[in-house]
Amino acid sequence: MEAVTEIEDLLLHYHLRLQSTPTDFHRYIYDSIDWTDRLVGIKGPKGVGKTTMMLQYIKEHYANPDDAMYVSLDNLWFQSHSLQDFVKYYYIHGGRHLFLDEVHYHPHWQTLIKNFYDTYPDLQIIYTGSSMLRLKSGEGDLSRRLLDYEIAGLSFREFLAYEGVAQLPKLTLEELLKSHVQIAMEVKGMIPSIQPLFEQYLRHGYYPFYKVAKTGFGSRLQRVVNYVLEVDYPAVDEVTISTIRKAKRMLMVLAEHVPQMPTMNALYAQLETDRVQGLKMLYALERGGLLALLTDKVKSLKVLARPKKIFLNNPNLMYALGNKTNIGTIRETFFFNQVSQMYDVHYPAKGDFLVESKYLFEVGGSDKTFDQIKDIENSFLAVDDTEIGHGNRIPLWMFGLLY
């Protein structure tokens, strides 16, 4: 393989990406990652900033960029070159800090990374992959070696920082429930009008690329959805073209009906599939960051439970995919998306959401009442069109300050 030494194309791609990477804003997990560990894995939905975060770290911590190396495995260079040969070449030429992007594009990524880890004892490997990525016990066992992180899209708190509006501290749920009035008054002192910014966030603030997409954000997000289904899904799971088509149809049918639970048997019949395959597709769409499944019990990879409610993952997807953007559904989707990044959220017997098996929430507009959850301990309203709440009535936007 004579061309393995000809890595100028990879270096050029790396240097250009590094040069154009901004460092004025960092995602919420950036400072939580132990970037010094020998093996670090970062996964998350497409478009949430995994690549940018890796390049930011290189740009800020290596005075000489060539002390590190960034490559993306979806680069066409790897269609005619071996990853094994590249890593060997990189190592014997003094390279010790390797950043691998989109590892799920290699069918045996897990085995290869384990082999690199064991063969080159002073080589550091930091990689990113799709949120669909799962460690497979039958292949190289990385679980004992790996520091694993998962990243979601922008929270409302991050959106405000990304827009240069305000740098707000991250809250715990307990802090929010106890002190929301005081916190909201402090925020109002910095941001006189929060609601218009909140409405912008619901339409386009979850994916950081909205800043470059401008008026074409909806179309670009649709392309991201297609990419997840047509490229990421088959790269991670062994699925047929027929299954990909059915998953697309399932997503579009659900986009028209969320969060009302459709008759699943009717949906499976419409897709010409059975219950087992239908549930597998549902959970694959959830892993891909396209759906959010609300269940009344802890989820298990071994037993795929029928969800009680199905949501699109975030409000941005609702605006991009759904012809019917019901404001009540958008509110519930926002609450579920933001709170579930940090806390366990389940379907309750009464109310909309049960958080940490303790706190019960109803989500609605400013005229929402406690009628449905009255006299229930630790019950709260998350209300929209409200900038400062009172008692157990908490402004909906504040649940975007949890990460």
Short mmCIF file of C-alpha atoms in Angstrom, two decimals:
data_model
loop_
_atom_site.label_atom_id
_atom_site.label_comp_id
_atom_site.label_asym_id
_atom_site.label_seq_id
_atom_site.Cartn_x
_atom_site.Cartn_y
_atom_site.Cartn_z
CA MET A 1 0.00 0.00 0.00
CA GLU A 2 2.27 2.68 -1.31
CA ALA A 3 -0.21 5.51 -0.80
CA VAL A 4 -0.45 5.08 2.94
CA THR A 5 2.41 7.56 3.32
CA GLU A 6 0.62 10.05 1.10
CA ILE A 7 -1.58 11.61 3.74
CA GLU A 8 -1.43 15.16 2.46
CA ASP A 9 -5.15 15.10 1.68
CA LEU A 10 -5.96 14.11 5.24
CA LEU A 11 -3.62 16.75 6.65
CA LEU A 12 -5.11 19.44 4.42
CA HIS A 13 -8.63 18.48 5.47
CA TYR A 14 -7.58 18.52 9.13
CA HIS A 15 -5.83 21.88 8.93
CA LEU A 16 -8.72 23.54 7.07
CA ARG A 17 -11.28 22.21 9.56
CA LEU A 18 -9.12 23.32 12.48
CA GLN A 19 -8.60 26.79 11.05
CA SER A 20 -12.34 27.37 10.62
CA THR A 21 -13.33 26.05 14.06
CA PRO A 22 -14.59 28.78 16.44
CA THR A 23 -13.64 28.60 20.11
CA ASP A 24 -15.88 31.29 21.59
CA PHE A 25 -18.59 28.85 22.69
CA HIS A 26 -18.28 25.38 24.24
CA ARG A 27 -20.93 22.71 24.65
CA TYR A 28 -22.09 21.82 28.16
CA ILE A 29 -20.03 18.62 28.48
CA TYR A 30 -16.78 20.10 27.16
CA ASP A 31 -15.29 20.73 30.61
CA SER A 32 -16.67 17.46 32.00
CA ILE A 33 -14.71 15.28 29.57
CA ASP A 34 -11.40 13.90 30.79
CA TRP A 35 -9.53 14.73 27.61
CA THR A 36 -6.31 13.30 29.08
CA ASP A 37 -7.57 9.71 29.32
CA ARG A 38 -6.10 7.21 26.85
CA LEU A 39 -9.45 6.22 25.36
CA VAL A 40 -12.43 8.56 25.20
CA GLY A 41 -15.66 7.98 23.30
CA ILE A 42 -18.20 10.73 22.55
CA LYS A 43 -21.50 9.92 20.91
CA GLY A 44 -24.59 11.94 20.09
CA PRO A 45 -27.13 12.74 17.37
CA LYS A 46 -25.90 14.14 14.10
CA GLY A 47 -25.58 17.92 14.07
CA VAL A 48 -25.14 18.61 17.79
CA GLY A 49 -21.46 19.62 17.64
CA LYS A 50 -19.32 16.54 18.38
CA THR A 51 -16.78 17.32 15.65
CA THR A 52 -16.52 20.99 16.61
CA MET A 53 -15.90 20.03 20.22
CA MET A 54 -12.99 17.73 19.32
CA LEU A 55 -11.41 20.32 17.05
CA GLN A 56 -11.82 22.99 19.72
CA TYR A 57 -9.87 20.86 22.16
CA ILE A 58 -7.03 20.39 19.67
CA LYS A 59 -6.96 24.08 18.81
CA GLU A 60 -6.85 25.14 22.46
CA HIS A 61 -4.43 22.55 23.84
CA TYR A 62 -1.81 21.93 21.15
CA ALA A 63 0.48 24.83 20.29
CA ASN A 64 1.61 22.80 17.29
CA PRO A 65 -1.49 21.36 15.57
CA ASP A 66 0.59 18.50 14.17
CA ASP A 67 1.14 17.18 17.69
CA ALA A 68 -2.36 15.77 17.21
CA MET A 69 -4.19 14.31 14.21
CA TYR A 70 -7.87 14.52 13.33
CA VAL A 71 -9.45 12.28 10.69
CA SER A 72 -13.06 11.48 9.87
CA LEU A 73 -13.78 7.92 8.83
CA ASP A 74 -16.38 9.10 6.33
CA ASN A 75 -13.51 10.67 4.34
CA LEU A 76 -13.27 9.14 0.86
CA TRP A 77 -9.56 8.60 1.52
CA PHE A 78 -10.49 5.52 3.52
CA GLN A 79 -12.27 3.98 0.56
CA SER A 80 -8.87 3.10 -0.85
CA HIS A 81 -6.71 3.09 2.28
CA SER A 82 -6.66 0.96 5.38
CA LEU A 83 -7.33 2.51 8.77
CA GLN A 84 -4.94 0.00 10.33
CA ASP A 85 -2.13 1.05 8.00
CA PHE A 86 -2.86 4.72 8.59
CA VAL A 87 -2.69 4.35 12.39
CA LYS A 88 0.54 2.35 12.11
CA TYR A 89 2.04 5.02 9.88
CA TYR A 90 0.89 7.80 12.21
CA TYR A 91 2.36 6.05 15.25
CA ILE A 92 5.77 5.15 13.80
CA HIS A 93 6.14 8.76 12.63
CA GLY A 94 5.75 9.99 16.20
CA GLY A 95 2.01 10.57 16.45
CA ARG A 96 0.54 10.00 19.90
CA HIS A 97 -2.80 11.86 19.95
CA LEU A 98 -5.37 10.54 17.48
CA PHE A 99 -8.85 12.01 17.08
CA LEU A 100 -11.18 9.75 15.08
CA ASP A 101 -14.49 11.21 13.92
CA GLU A 102 -17.56 9.22 12.80
CA VAL A 103 -16.11 5.83 13.79
CA HIS A 104 -19.37 4.01 12.97
CA TYR A 105 -18.46 4.28 9.29
CA HIS A 106 -15.98 1.46 9.81
CA PRO A 107 -17.79 -1.88 10.17
CA HIS A 108 -15.24 -3.19 12.71
CA TRP A 109 -14.48 0.04 14.55
CA GLN A 110 -14.76 -1.50 17.99
CA THR A 111 -12.31 -4.32 17.33
CA LEU A 112 -9.87 -1.97 15.63
CA ILE A 113 -9.88 0.58 18.44
CA LYS A 114 -9.30 -2.16 21.00
CA ASN A 115 -6.37 -3.43 18.91
CA PHE A 116 -4.91 0.08 18.57
CA TYR A 117 -5.26 0.59 22.32
CA ASP A 118 -3.47 -2.67 23.11
CA THR A 119 -0.83 -2.50 20.36
CA TYR A 120 0.27 1.11 20.89
CA PRO A 121 0.39 1.58 24.69
CA ASP A 122 1.17 5.32 24.63
CA LEU A 123 -1.29 6.22 21.86
CA GLN A 124 -4.25 8.32 22.99
CA ILE A 125 -7.49 7.80 21.05
CA ILE A 126 -10.49 10.11 21.24
CA TYR A 127 -13.38 9.21 18.97
CA THR A 128 -16.91 10.31 18.13
CA GLY A 129 -19.79 8.31 16.77
CA SER A 130 -23.50 8.31 16.12
CA SER A 131 -25.90 8.25 19.06
CA MET A 132 -27.02 4.92 17.60
CA LEU A 133 -23.62 3.48 18.49
CA ARG A 134 -23.62 0.55 20.92
CA LEU A 135 -20.71 -1.42 22.32
CA LYS A 136 -21.07 -5.02 21.17
CA SER A 137 -19.89 -7.64 23.64
CA GLY A 138 -19.10 -10.09 20.84
CA GLU A 139 -16.43 -7.83 19.40
CA GLY A 140 -13.52 -6.05 21.07
CA ASP A 141 -14.43 -5.38 24.69
CA LEU A 142 -13.86 -1.65 25.23
CA SER A 143 -15.98 -1.33 28.35
CA ARG A 144 -13.05 -1.78 30.76
CA ARG A 145 -10.89 0.69 28.85
CA LEU A 146 -13.30 3.37 27.75
CA LEU A 147 -14.48 6.69 29.18
CA ASP A 148 -17.81 7.14 27.41
CA TYR A 149 -19.78 10.41 27.05
CA GLU A 150 -23.03 11.30 25.34
CA ILE A 151 -24.06 14.76 24.16
CA ALA A 152 -27.51 16.15 23.32
CA GLY A 153 -28.47 19.24 21.34
CA LEU A 154 -28.37 22.76 22.74
CA SER A 155 -30.36 23.45 25.88
CA PHE A 156 -32.24 26.75 26.07
CA ARG A 157 -29.53 27.90 28.52
CA GLU A 158 -26.83 27.12 25.94
CA PHE A 159 -28.84 28.79 23.19
CA LEU A 160 -28.85 32.04 25.18
CA ALA A 161 -25.07 31.82 25.58
CA TYR A 162 -24.58 30.86 21.91
CA GLU A 163 -26.60 33.91 20.89
CA GLY A 164 -24.49 36.14 23.17
CA VAL A 165 -27.56 37.08 25.22
CA ALA A 166 -26.56 35.82 28.69
CA GLN A 167 -24.34 33.32 30.47
CA LEU A 168 -26.68 31.59 32.90
CA PRO A 169 -25.59 28.95 35.42
CA LYS A 170 -26.77 25.37 35.09
CA LEU A 171 -29.46 24.47 37.64
CA THR A 172 -30.36 21.25 39.38
CA LEU A 173 -34.02 20.30 39.35
CA GLU A 174 -34.18 20.77 43.13
CA GLU A 175 -32.77 24.31 42.83
CA LEU A 176 -35.33 25.13 40.15
CA LEU A 177 -38.30 23.79 42.11
CA LYS A 178 -37.27 25.57 45.31
CA SER A 179 -36.04 28.93 44.01
CA HIS A 180 -37.60 29.45 40.57
CA VAL A 181 -39.18 32.82 41.44
CA GLN A 182 -35.92 34.36 42.64
CA ILE A 183 -33.96 32.83 39.72
CA ALA A 184 -36.51 34.08 37.16
CA MET A 185 -36.32 37.61 38.60
CA GLU A 186 -32.53 37.54 38.34
CA VAL A 187 -32.69 36.33 34.74
CA LYS A 188 -35.26 39.02 33.90
CA GLY A 189 -32.77 41.57 35.18
CA MET A 190 -30.38 40.41 32.43
CA ILE A 191 -32.95 39.54 29.74
CA PRO A 192 -35.96 41.88 29.82
CA SER A 193 -37.96 39.82 27.29
CA ILE A 194 -37.40 36.04 27.46
CA GLN A 195 -40.47 34.70 25.64
CA PRO A 196 -39.47 35.81 22.09
CA LEU A 197 -36.07 34.15 22.53
CA PHE A 198 -37.74 31.01 23.83
CA GLU A 199 -39.98 30.88 20.76
CA GLN A 200 -36.93 31.25 18.50
CA TYR A 201 -35.26 28.37 20.33
CA LEU A 202 -38.27 26.11 19.85
CA ARG A 203 -38.13 26.70 16.09
CA HIS A 204 -34.42 26.50 15.41
CA GLY A 205 -32.24 26.54 18.54
CA TYR A 206 -31.53 22.89 19.31
CA TYR A 207 -28.94 22.22 16.59
CA PRO A 208 -25.89 24.53 16.60
CA PHE A 209 -25.74 24.59 12.79
CA TYR A 210 -28.79 26.89 12.71
CA LYS A 211 -26.38 29.84 12.68
CA VAL A 212 -24.98 28.88 9.29
CA ALA A 213 -28.21 27.42 7.88
CA LYS A 214 -30.11 30.72 8.29
CA THR A 215 -33.36 30.59 6.29
CA GLY A 216 -32.61 27.06 5.07
CA PHE A 217 -32.58 25.53 8.55
CA GLY A 218 -35.69 23.40 8.05
CA SER A 219 -34.39 21.94 4.80
CA ARG A 220 -30.99 21.22 6.30
CA LEU A 221 -32.57 19.51 9.29
CA GLN A 222 -34.61 17.34 6.92
CA ARG A 223 -31.35 16.35 5.22
CA VAL A 224 -29.87 15.47 8.63
CA VAL A 225 -32.88 13.21 9.27
CA ASN A 226 -32.38 11.48 5.92
CA TYR A 227 -28.68 11.09 6.64
CA VAL A 228 -29.37 9.43 9.99
CA LEU A 229 -31.78 6.99 8.38
CA GLU A 230 -29.92 6.29 5.15
CA VAL A 231 -26.31 6.33 6.38
CA ASP A 232 -26.00 6.09 10.17
CA TYR A 233 -28.74 3.49 10.67
CA PRO A 234 -27.32 0.87 8.26
CA ALA A 235 -23.77 1.66 9.42
CA VAL A 236 -24.67 0.73 13.00
CA ASP A 237 -27.37 -1.93 12.58
CA GLU A 238 -27.59 -4.63 9.94
CA VAL A 239 -30.74 -3.43 8.21
CA THR A 240 -32.08 -3.83 4.70
CA ILE A 241 -33.13 -1.07 2.32
CA SER A 242 -36.70 -2.20 2.96
CA THR A 243 -36.29 -1.62 6.71
CA ILE A 244 -34.83 1.85 6.11
CA ARG A 245 -37.83 2.74 3.95
CA LYS A 246 -40.22 1.47 6.62
CA ALA A 247 -38.40 3.45 9.30
CA LYS A 248 -38.77 6.59 7.17
CA ARG A 249 -42.46 5.98 6.72
CA MET A 250 -42.85 5.28 10.43
CA LEU A 251 -41.16 8.56 11.33
CA MET A 252 -43.35 10.58 8.99
CA VAL A 253 -46.56 8.89 10.16
CA LEU A 254 -45.62 9.55 13.80
CA ALA A 255 -44.63 13.14 13.02
CA GLU A 256 -48.27 13.73 12.08
CA HIS A 257 -49.67 12.16 15.26
CA VAL A 258 -47.31 12.85 18.19
CA PRO A 259 -47.78 12.65 21.09
CA GLN A 260 -51.09 10.84 20.75
CA MET A 261 -50.37 7.13 20.83
CA PRO A 262 -51.48 5.66 17.50
CA THR A 263 -52.90 2.17 17.35
CA MET A 264 -49.58 0.38 17.01
CA ASN A 265 -50.96 -2.74 15.37
CA ALA A 266 -52.56 -0.58 12.71
CA LEU A 267 -49.26 1.24 12.21
CA TYR A 268 -47.35 -2.04 11.89
CA ALA A 269 -49.89 -3.30 9.36
CA GLN A 270 -49.56 -0.08 7.37
CA LEU A 271 -45.77 -0.55 7.32
CA GLU A 272 -46.13 -4.26 6.48
CA THR A 273 -44.13 -5.28 9.51
CA ASP A 274 -44.74 -7.09 12.80
CA ARG A 275 -44.66 -5.95 16.42
CA VAL A 276 -41.08 -7.09 17.11
CA GLN A 277 -39.63 -5.39 14.03
CA GLY A 278 -41.82 -2.33 14.61
CA LEU A 279 -40.52 -1.88 18.16
CA LYS A 280 -36.95 -2.32 16.95
CA MET A 281 -37.48 0.49 14.43
CA LEU A 282 -39.08 2.71 17.09
CA TYR A 283 -36.13 2.30 19.42
CA ALA A 284 -33.64 2.77 16.56
CA LEU A 285 -35.32 6.08 15.74
CA GLU A 286 -35.01 7.04 19.40
CA ARG A 287 -31.30 6.14 19.48
CA GLY A 288 -30.80 8.21 16.34
CA GLY A 289 -32.11 11.30 18.12
CA LEU A 290 -35.30 11.46 16.05
CA LEU A 291 -37.93 10.16 18.48
CA ALA A 292 -38.38 10.26 22.26
CA LEU A 293 -40.32 7.38 23.81
CA LEU A 294 -42.12 7.90 27.12
CA THR A 295 -42.63 4.66 29.04
CA ASP A 296 -44.04 3.85 32.47
CA LYS A 297 -41.01 1.76 33.41
CA VAL A 298 -37.24 1.77 33.09
CA LYS A 299 -36.19 0.99 29.53
CA SER A 300 -34.23 -2.16 28.81
CA LEU A 301 -32.26 -3.12 25.73
CA LYS A 302 -33.32 -6.73 26.29
CA VAL A 303 -37.05 -6.08 26.55
CA LEU A 304 -38.44 -3.41 24.22
CA ALA A 305 -41.53 -2.14 26.01
CA ARG A 306 -44.40 -0.54 24.13
CA PRO A 307 -44.15 3.20 24.85
CA LYS A 308 -47.06 5.01 26.42
CA LYS A 309 -46.42 8.13 24.36
CA ILE A 310 -44.25 8.88 21.35
CA PHE A 311 -42.75 12.32 20.76
CA LEU A 312 -40.39 13.70 18.17
CA ASN A 313 -37.05 14.24 19.90
CA ASN A 314 -37.24 18.04 20.04
CA PRO A 315 -39.45 20.93 18.87
CA ASN A 316 -37.11 21.81 15.98
CA LEU A 317 -37.92 18.43 14.42
CA MET A 318 -41.62 19.12 14.86
CA TYR A 319 -41.38 22.30 12.83
CA ALA A 320 -39.18 20.64 10.18
CA LEU A 321 -41.15 17.39 9.75
CA GLY A 322 -44.70 17.94 10.94
CA ASN A 323 -47.42 19.74 9.03
CA LYS A 324 -49.34 20.11 12.30
CA THR A 325 -47.33 21.90 14.97
CA ASN A 326 -49.75 21.85 17.89
CA ILE A 327 -48.50 24.25 20.57
CA GLY A 328 -49.47 21.87 23.39
CA THR A 329 -47.38 19.12 21.83
CA ILE A 330 -44.45 21.49 21.29
CA ARG A 331 -44.53 22.42 24.99
CA GLU A 332 -44.58 18.79 26.13
CA THR A 333 -41.83 17.88 23.67
CA PHE A 334 -39.61 20.68 24.99
CA PHE A 335 -40.15 19.65 28.62
CA PHE A 336 -39.47 15.97 27.95
CA ASN A 337 -36.41 16.71 25.82
CA GLN A 338 -34.75 19.07 28.28
CA VAL A 339 -35.52 17.31 31.55
CA SER A 340 -34.73 13.79 30.30
CA GLN A 341 -31.14 14.75 29.48
CA MET A 342 -30.40 14.88 33.22
CA TYR A 343 -33.21 13.00 34.97
CA ASP A 344 -35.37 9.89 34.63
CA VAL A 345 -38.76 10.77 33.17
CA HIS A 346 -41.67 8.32 33.06
CA TYR A 347 -45.34 8.20 32.17
CA PRO A 348 -47.50 8.74 35.29
CA ALA A 349 -50.95 7.50 36.25
CA LYS A 350 -52.02 11.17 36.46
CA GLY A 351 -50.42 14.24 34.93
CA ASP A 352 -48.01 14.47 31.99
CA PHE A 353 -44.58 13.49 33.36
CA LEU A 354 -43.18 11.84 36.48
CA VAL A 355 -39.57 12.86 37.14
CA GLU A 356 -37.23 10.79 39.30
CA SER A 357 -40.28 8.79 40.49
CA LYS A 358 -41.07 11.74 42.76
CA TYR A 359 -42.04 14.97 41.03
CA LEU A 360 -45.27 15.15 38.99
CA PHE A 361 -45.66 17.73 36.22
CA GLU A 362 -48.46 19.05 34.06
CA VAL A 363 -47.39 21.11 31.06
CA GLY A 364 -49.54 23.80 29.46
CA GLY A 365 -50.21 27.45 28.72
CA SER A 366 -50.49 30.32 31.16
CA ASP A 367 -54.11 29.43 31.96
CA LYS A 368 -53.22 25.86 33.01
CA THR A 369 -54.77 24.82 36.34
CA PHE A 370 -53.99 22.16 38.92
CA ASP A 371 -57.35 20.41 38.37
CA GLN A 372 -55.81 17.23 36.95
CA ILE A 373 -53.15 16.85 39.66
CA LYS A 374 -54.67 18.63 42.65
CA ASP A 375 -53.93 17.26 46.11
CA ILE A 376 -50.97 15.22 44.81
CA GLU A 377 -47.74 15.72 46.74
CA ASN A 378 -44.80 17.23 44.83
CA SER A 379 -46.96 18.25 41.88
CA PHE A 380 -46.06 21.23 39.68
CA LEU A 381 -47.21 23.09 36.60
CA ALA A 382 -44.76 23.98 33.81
CA VAL A 383 -46.50 26.90 32.12
CA ASP A 384 -45.72 28.65 28.86
CA ASP A 385 -46.19 32.36 28.09
CA THR A 386 -45.03 33.12 31.63
CA GLU A 387 -41.74 34.77 32.50
CA ILE A 388 -41.97 34.65 36.30
CA GLY A 389 -44.02 32.04 38.13
CA HIS A 390 -45.24 31.64 41.69
CA GLY A 391 -45.69 28.78 44.13
CA ASN A 392 -45.73 25.50 42.20
CA ARG A 393 -46.35 27.26 38.86
CA ILE A 394 -42.99 27.36 37.08
CA PRO A 395 -42.31 29.04 33.72
CA LEU A 396 -41.77 26.40 31.04
CA TRP A 397 -38.63 28.09 29.67
CA MET A 398 -36.84 27.55 32.99
CA PHE A 399 -36.71 23.79 32.39
CA GLY A 400 -34.20 24.65 29.67
CA LEU A 401 -31.65 25.66 32.32
CA LEU A 402 -30.91 22.13 33.57
CA TYR A 403 -27.87 21.43 31.36
#
